[in-house]
Tab-separated table of C-alpha atoms and ligand atoms in Angstrom:
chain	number	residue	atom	x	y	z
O	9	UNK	CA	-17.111	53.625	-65.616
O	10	UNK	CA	-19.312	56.563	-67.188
O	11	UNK	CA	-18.420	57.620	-70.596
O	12	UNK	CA	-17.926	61.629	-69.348
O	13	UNK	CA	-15.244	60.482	-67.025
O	14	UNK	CA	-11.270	61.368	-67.860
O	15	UNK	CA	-8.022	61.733	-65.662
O	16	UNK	CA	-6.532	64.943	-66.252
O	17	UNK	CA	-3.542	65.753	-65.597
O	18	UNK	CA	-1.136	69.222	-65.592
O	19	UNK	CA	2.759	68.254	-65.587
O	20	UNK	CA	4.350	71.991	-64.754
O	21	UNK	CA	7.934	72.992	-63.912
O	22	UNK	CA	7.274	72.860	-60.549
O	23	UNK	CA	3.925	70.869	-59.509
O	24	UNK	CA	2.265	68.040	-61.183
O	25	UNK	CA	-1.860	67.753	-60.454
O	26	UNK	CA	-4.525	65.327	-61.109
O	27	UNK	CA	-8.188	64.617	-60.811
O	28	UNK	CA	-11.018	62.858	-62.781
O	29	UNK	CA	-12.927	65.233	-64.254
O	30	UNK	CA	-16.620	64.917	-65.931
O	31	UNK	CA	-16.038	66.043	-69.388
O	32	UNK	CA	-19.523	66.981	-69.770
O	33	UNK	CA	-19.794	69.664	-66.638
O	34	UNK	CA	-15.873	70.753	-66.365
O	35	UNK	CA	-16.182	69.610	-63.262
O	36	UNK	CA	-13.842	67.506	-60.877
O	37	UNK	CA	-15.410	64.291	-59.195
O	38	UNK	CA	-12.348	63.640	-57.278
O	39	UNK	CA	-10.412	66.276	-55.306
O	40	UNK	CA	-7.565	67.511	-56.609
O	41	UNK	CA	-4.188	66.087	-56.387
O	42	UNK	CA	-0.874	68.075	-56.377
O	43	UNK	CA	2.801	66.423	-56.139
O	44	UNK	CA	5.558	68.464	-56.488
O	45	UNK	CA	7.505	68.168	-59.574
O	46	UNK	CA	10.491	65.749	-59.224
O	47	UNK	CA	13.952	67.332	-60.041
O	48	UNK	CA	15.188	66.442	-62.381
O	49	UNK	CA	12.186	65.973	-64.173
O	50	UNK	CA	12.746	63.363	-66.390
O	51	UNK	CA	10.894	61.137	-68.219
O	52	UNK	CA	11.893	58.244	-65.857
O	53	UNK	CA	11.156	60.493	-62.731
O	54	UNK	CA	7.590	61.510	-63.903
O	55	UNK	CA	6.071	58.217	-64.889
O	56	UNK	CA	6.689	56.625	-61.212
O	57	UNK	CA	4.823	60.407	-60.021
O	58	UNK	CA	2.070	59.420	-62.483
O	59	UNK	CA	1.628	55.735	-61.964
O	60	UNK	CA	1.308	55.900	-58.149
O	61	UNK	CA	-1.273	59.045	-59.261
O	62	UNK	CA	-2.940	56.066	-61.332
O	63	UNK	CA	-3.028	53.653	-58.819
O	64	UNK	CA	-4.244	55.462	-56.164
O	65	UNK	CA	-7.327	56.738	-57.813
O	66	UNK	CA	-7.574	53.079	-59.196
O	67	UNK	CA	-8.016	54.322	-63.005
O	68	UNK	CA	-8.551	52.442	-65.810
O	69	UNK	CA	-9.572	54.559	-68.793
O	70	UNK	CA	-8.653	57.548	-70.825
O	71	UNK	CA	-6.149	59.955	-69.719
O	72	UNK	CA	-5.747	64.027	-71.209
O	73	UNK	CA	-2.490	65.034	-69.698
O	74	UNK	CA	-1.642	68.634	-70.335
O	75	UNK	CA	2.638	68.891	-70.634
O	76	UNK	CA	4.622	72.134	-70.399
O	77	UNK	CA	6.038	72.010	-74.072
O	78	UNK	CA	5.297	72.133	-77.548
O	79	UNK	CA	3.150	68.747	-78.001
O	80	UNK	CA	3.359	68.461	-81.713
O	81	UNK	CA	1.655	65.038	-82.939
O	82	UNK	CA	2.088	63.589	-79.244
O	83	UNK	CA	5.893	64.300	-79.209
O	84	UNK	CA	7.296	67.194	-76.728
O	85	UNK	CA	9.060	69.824	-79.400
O	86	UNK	CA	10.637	71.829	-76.647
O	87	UNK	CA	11.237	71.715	-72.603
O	88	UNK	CA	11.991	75.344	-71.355
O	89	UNK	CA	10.632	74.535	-67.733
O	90	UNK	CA	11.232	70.711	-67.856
O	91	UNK	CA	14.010	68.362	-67.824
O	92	UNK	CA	15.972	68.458	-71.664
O	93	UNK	CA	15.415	64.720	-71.966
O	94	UNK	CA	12.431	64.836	-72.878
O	95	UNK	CA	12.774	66.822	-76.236
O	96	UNK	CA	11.653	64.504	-79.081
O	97	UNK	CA	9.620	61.954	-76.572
O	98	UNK	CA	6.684	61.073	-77.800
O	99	UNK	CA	4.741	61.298	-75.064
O	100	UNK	CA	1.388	59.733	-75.673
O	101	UNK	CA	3.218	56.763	-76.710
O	102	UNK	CA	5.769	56.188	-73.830
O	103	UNK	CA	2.953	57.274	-71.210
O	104	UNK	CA	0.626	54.834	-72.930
O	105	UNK	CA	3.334	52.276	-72.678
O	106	UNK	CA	4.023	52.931	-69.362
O	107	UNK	CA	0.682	53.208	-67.935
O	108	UNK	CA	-0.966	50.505	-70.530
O	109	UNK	CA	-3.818	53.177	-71.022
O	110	UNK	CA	-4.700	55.550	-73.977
O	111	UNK	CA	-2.979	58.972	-73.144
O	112	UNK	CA	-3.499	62.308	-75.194
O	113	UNK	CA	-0.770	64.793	-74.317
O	114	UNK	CA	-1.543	68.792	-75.191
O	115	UNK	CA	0.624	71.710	-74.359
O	116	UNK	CA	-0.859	72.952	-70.674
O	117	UNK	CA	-1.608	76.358	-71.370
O	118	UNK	CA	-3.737	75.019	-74.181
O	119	UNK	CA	-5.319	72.896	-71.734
O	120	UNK	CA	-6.180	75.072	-69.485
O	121	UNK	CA	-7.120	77.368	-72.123
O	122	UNK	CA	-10.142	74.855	-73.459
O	123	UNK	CA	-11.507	74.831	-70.115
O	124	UNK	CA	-11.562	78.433	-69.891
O	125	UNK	CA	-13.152	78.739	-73.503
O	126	UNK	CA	-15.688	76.358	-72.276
O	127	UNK	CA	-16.366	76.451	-69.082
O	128	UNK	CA	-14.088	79.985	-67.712
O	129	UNK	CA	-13.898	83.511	-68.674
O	130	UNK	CA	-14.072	82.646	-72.559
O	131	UNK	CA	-17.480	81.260	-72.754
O	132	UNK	CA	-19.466	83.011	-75.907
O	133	UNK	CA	-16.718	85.166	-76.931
O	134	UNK	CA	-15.687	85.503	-80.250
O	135	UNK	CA	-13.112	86.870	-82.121
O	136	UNK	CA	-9.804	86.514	-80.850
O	137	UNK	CA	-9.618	85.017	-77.465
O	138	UNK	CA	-5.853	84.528	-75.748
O	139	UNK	CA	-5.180	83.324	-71.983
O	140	UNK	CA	-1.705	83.508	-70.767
O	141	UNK	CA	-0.912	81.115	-68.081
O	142	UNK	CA	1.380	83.295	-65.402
O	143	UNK	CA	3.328	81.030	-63.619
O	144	UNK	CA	6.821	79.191	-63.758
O	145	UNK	CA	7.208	80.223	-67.279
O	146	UNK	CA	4.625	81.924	-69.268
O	147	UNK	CA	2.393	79.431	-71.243
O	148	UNK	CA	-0.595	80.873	-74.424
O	149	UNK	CA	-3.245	79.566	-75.592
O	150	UNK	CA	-5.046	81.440	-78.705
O	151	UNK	CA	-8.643	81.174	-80.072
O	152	UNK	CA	-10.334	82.342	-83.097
O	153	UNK	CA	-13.751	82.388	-82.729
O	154	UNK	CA	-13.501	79.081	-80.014
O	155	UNK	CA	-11.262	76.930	-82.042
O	156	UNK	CA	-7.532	76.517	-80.901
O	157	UNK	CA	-4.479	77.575	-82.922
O	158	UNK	CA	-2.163	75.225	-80.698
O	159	UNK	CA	1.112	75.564	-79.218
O	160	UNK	CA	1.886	79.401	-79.896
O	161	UNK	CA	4.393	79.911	-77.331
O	162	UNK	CA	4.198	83.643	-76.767
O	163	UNK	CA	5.621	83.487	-73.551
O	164	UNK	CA	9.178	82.797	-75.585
O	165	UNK	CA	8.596	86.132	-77.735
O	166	UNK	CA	12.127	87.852	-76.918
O	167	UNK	CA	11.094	91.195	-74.816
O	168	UNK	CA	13.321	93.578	-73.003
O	169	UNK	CA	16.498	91.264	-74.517
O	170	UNK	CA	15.172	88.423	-72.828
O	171	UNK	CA	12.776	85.922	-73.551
O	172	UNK	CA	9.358	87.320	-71.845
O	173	UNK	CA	8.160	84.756	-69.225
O	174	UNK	CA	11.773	85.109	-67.988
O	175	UNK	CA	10.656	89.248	-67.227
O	176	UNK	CA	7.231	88.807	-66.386
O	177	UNK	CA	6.066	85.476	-65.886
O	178	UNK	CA	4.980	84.426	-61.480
O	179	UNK	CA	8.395	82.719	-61.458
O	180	UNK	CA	10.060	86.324	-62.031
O	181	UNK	CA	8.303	88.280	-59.721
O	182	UNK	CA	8.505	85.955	-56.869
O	183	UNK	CA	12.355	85.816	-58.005
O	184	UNK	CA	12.988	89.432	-58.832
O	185	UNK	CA	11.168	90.041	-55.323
O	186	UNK	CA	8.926	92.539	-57.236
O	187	UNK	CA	6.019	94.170	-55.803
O	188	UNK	CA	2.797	93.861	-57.523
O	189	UNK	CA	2.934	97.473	-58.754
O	190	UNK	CA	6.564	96.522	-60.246
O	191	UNK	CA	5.479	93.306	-61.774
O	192	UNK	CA	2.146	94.783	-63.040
O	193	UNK	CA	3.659	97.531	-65.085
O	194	UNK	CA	5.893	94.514	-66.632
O	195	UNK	CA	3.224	92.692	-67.042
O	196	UNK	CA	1.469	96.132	-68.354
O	197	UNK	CA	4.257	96.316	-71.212
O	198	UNK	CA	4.635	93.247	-72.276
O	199	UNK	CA	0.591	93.046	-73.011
O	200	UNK	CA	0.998	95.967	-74.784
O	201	UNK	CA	3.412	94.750	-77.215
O	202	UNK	CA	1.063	91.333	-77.633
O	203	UNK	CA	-1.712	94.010	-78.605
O	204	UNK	CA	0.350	95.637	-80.869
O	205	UNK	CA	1.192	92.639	-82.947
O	206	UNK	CA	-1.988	90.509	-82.763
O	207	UNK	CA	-4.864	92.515	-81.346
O	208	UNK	CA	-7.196	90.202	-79.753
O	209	UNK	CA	-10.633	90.912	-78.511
O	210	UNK	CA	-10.170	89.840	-74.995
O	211	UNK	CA	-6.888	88.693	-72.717
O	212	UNK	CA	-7.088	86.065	-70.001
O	213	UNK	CA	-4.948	85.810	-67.432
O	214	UNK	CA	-4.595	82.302	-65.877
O	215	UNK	CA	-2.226	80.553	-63.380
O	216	UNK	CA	-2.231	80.831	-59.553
O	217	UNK	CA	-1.543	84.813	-59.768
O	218	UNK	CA	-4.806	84.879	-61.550
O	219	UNK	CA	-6.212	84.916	-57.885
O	220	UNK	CA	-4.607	87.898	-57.174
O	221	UNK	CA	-5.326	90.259	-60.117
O	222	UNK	CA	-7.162	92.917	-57.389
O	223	UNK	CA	-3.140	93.112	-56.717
O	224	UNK	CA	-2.220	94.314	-59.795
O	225	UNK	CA	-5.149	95.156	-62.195
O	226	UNK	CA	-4.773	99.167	-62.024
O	227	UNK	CA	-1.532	98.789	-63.680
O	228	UNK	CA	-2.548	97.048	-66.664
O	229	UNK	CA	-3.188	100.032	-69.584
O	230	UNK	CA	-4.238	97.648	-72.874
O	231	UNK	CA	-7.554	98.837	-74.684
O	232	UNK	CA	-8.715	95.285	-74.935
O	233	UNK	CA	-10.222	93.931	-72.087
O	234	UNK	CA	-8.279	91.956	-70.200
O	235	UNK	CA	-9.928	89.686	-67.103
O	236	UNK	CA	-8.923	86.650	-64.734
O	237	UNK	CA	-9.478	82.955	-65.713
O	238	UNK	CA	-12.488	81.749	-63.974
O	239	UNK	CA	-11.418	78.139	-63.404
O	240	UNK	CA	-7.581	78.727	-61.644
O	241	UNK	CA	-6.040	75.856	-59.971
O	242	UNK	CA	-7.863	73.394	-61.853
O	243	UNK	CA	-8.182	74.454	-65.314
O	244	UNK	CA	-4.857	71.941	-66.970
O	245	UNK	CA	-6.319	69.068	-65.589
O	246	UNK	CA	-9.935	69.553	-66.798
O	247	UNK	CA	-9.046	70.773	-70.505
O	248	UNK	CA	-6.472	67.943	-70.544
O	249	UNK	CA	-8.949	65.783	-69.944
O	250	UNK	CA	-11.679	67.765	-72.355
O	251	UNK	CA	-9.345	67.442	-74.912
O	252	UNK	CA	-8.623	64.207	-74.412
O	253	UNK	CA	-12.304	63.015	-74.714
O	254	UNK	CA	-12.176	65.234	-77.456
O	255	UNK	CA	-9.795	63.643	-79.244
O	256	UNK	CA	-11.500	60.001	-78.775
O	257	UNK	CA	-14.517	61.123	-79.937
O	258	UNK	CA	-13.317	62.247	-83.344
O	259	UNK	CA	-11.349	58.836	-83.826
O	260	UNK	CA	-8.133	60.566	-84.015
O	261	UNK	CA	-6.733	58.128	-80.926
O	262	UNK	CA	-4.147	56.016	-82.304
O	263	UNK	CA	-1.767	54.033	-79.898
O	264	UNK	CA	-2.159	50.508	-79.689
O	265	UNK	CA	-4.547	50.457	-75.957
O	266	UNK	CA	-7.719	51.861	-77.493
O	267	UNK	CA	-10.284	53.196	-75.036
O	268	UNK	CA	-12.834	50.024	-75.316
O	269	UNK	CA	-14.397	50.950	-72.153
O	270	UNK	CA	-15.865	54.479	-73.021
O	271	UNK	CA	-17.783	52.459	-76.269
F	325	BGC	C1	6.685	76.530	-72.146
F	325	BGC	C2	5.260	76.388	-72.610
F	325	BGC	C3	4.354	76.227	-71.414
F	325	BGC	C4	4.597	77.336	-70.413
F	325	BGC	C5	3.770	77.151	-69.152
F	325	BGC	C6	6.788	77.657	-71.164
F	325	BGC	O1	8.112	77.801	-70.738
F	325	BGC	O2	7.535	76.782	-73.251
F	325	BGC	O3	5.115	75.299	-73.476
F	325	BGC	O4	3.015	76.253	-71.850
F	325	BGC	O5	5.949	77.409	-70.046
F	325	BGC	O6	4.070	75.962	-68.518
């Protein structure tokens, strides 16, 4: 097995993806997967999603799974969009259990937010970089100057009396049944507020909507520039699996089934 390869994985509210990924391009070497989140989505449920993922690609090494929650040491701090079970579930150690390979679990939006930095729409820029992930719930990822200040969770900012992915994230447009003009000027607002209090240098818009920005780009009014991720579908499983390799490199891997095979 080549050193560059990982299994990345994206657990979302509603779909759960895979692929291996070559750490050193960004690129996918396998096509990628997509199961459909099991409800409930418990801890239980997943694991039999991501052990027939395991087996079918026959993998054996490392594995960078992005998770929709505040990862804080490997343990999921919160589950807005996932089932309430797993609060407090360390989940490097009981997928490394599981599995009986090394795991590193990061919040998905800052997954998908490495690749972007990397290998997307973020590549050379400095300053203050954020990508918001549109899509069940509203996911962040924020970089100064390239390096990741995990887990900020501005899609739970409260806005219009609610919290904001619940006004503007996918989810609530496809919900609300609002038309791109109507969820664009949401959209519009609530980046305006995010400007107000942090003023970053560039916005990135990521999720599946991302594809569809021609849709709704007139509407958005914010003096930074604000663009589409490059990397879409793809981008939580290939910074799950950059950060995992990430992660190994710097030694900082610490359950019990170390990653022999990458030495
Ligand atoms: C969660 C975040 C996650 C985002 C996108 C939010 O509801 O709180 O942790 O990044 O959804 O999945």
């Amino acid at each position: 097995m080549t050193k560059e390869l990982v299994l990345g994985l994206d657990i979302g509210g509603t779909g759960i993806k895979a692929a291996i990924v070559n750490t050193s391009t960004g690129k996918l070497v396998t096509e990628r997967m997509k199961v459909p989140t099991p409800q409930p989505s418990t801890p239980k449920a997943i694991i039999q999603i991501i052990k027939g993922i395991v087996q079918k690609l026959n993998w054996s090494g490392l594995i960078g799974c992005g998770f929709p929650s505040v990862i804080k040491d490997g343990v999921a701090c919160t589950a807005a969009n996932i089932d309430d079970s797993w609060i407090s579930v360390n989940v490097e150690e009981f997928f490394s259990n599981e599995l009986k390979l090394p795991v590193v679990a990061i919040n998905d939006a800052d997954a998908a937010g490495i690749t972007e930095i990397n290998f997307g729409a973020g590549v050379n820029k400095k300053g203050t970089v954020l990508l918001l992930t549109l899509g069940t719930g509203i996911g962040s990822a924020l970089f100064i100057d390239g390096i990741l200040v995990p887990n900020t969770e501005l899609g739970h900012l409260i806005f219009k009396g609610t919290a904001a992915e619940k006004y503007c994230s996918n989810a609530a447009r496809i919900a609300k049944e609002l038309t791109y003009e109507k969820w664009g000027k949401r959209l519009n607002k609530f980046l305006l507020h995010i400007e107000r209090v942090m003023t970053p240098h560039y916005i990135i818009l990521g999720g599946g909507v991302s594809k569809k920005f021609n849709n709704y780009k007139e509407y958005i009014k914010t003096s930074c520039s604000v663009v589409p991720a490059i990397t879409k579908n793809e981008a939580g499983v290939i910074g799950a699996a950059l950060a995992a390799k990430t992660f190994y490199q710097e030694k900082k891997f610490k359950t019990q089934f170390e990653y022999k095979q990458a030495i």
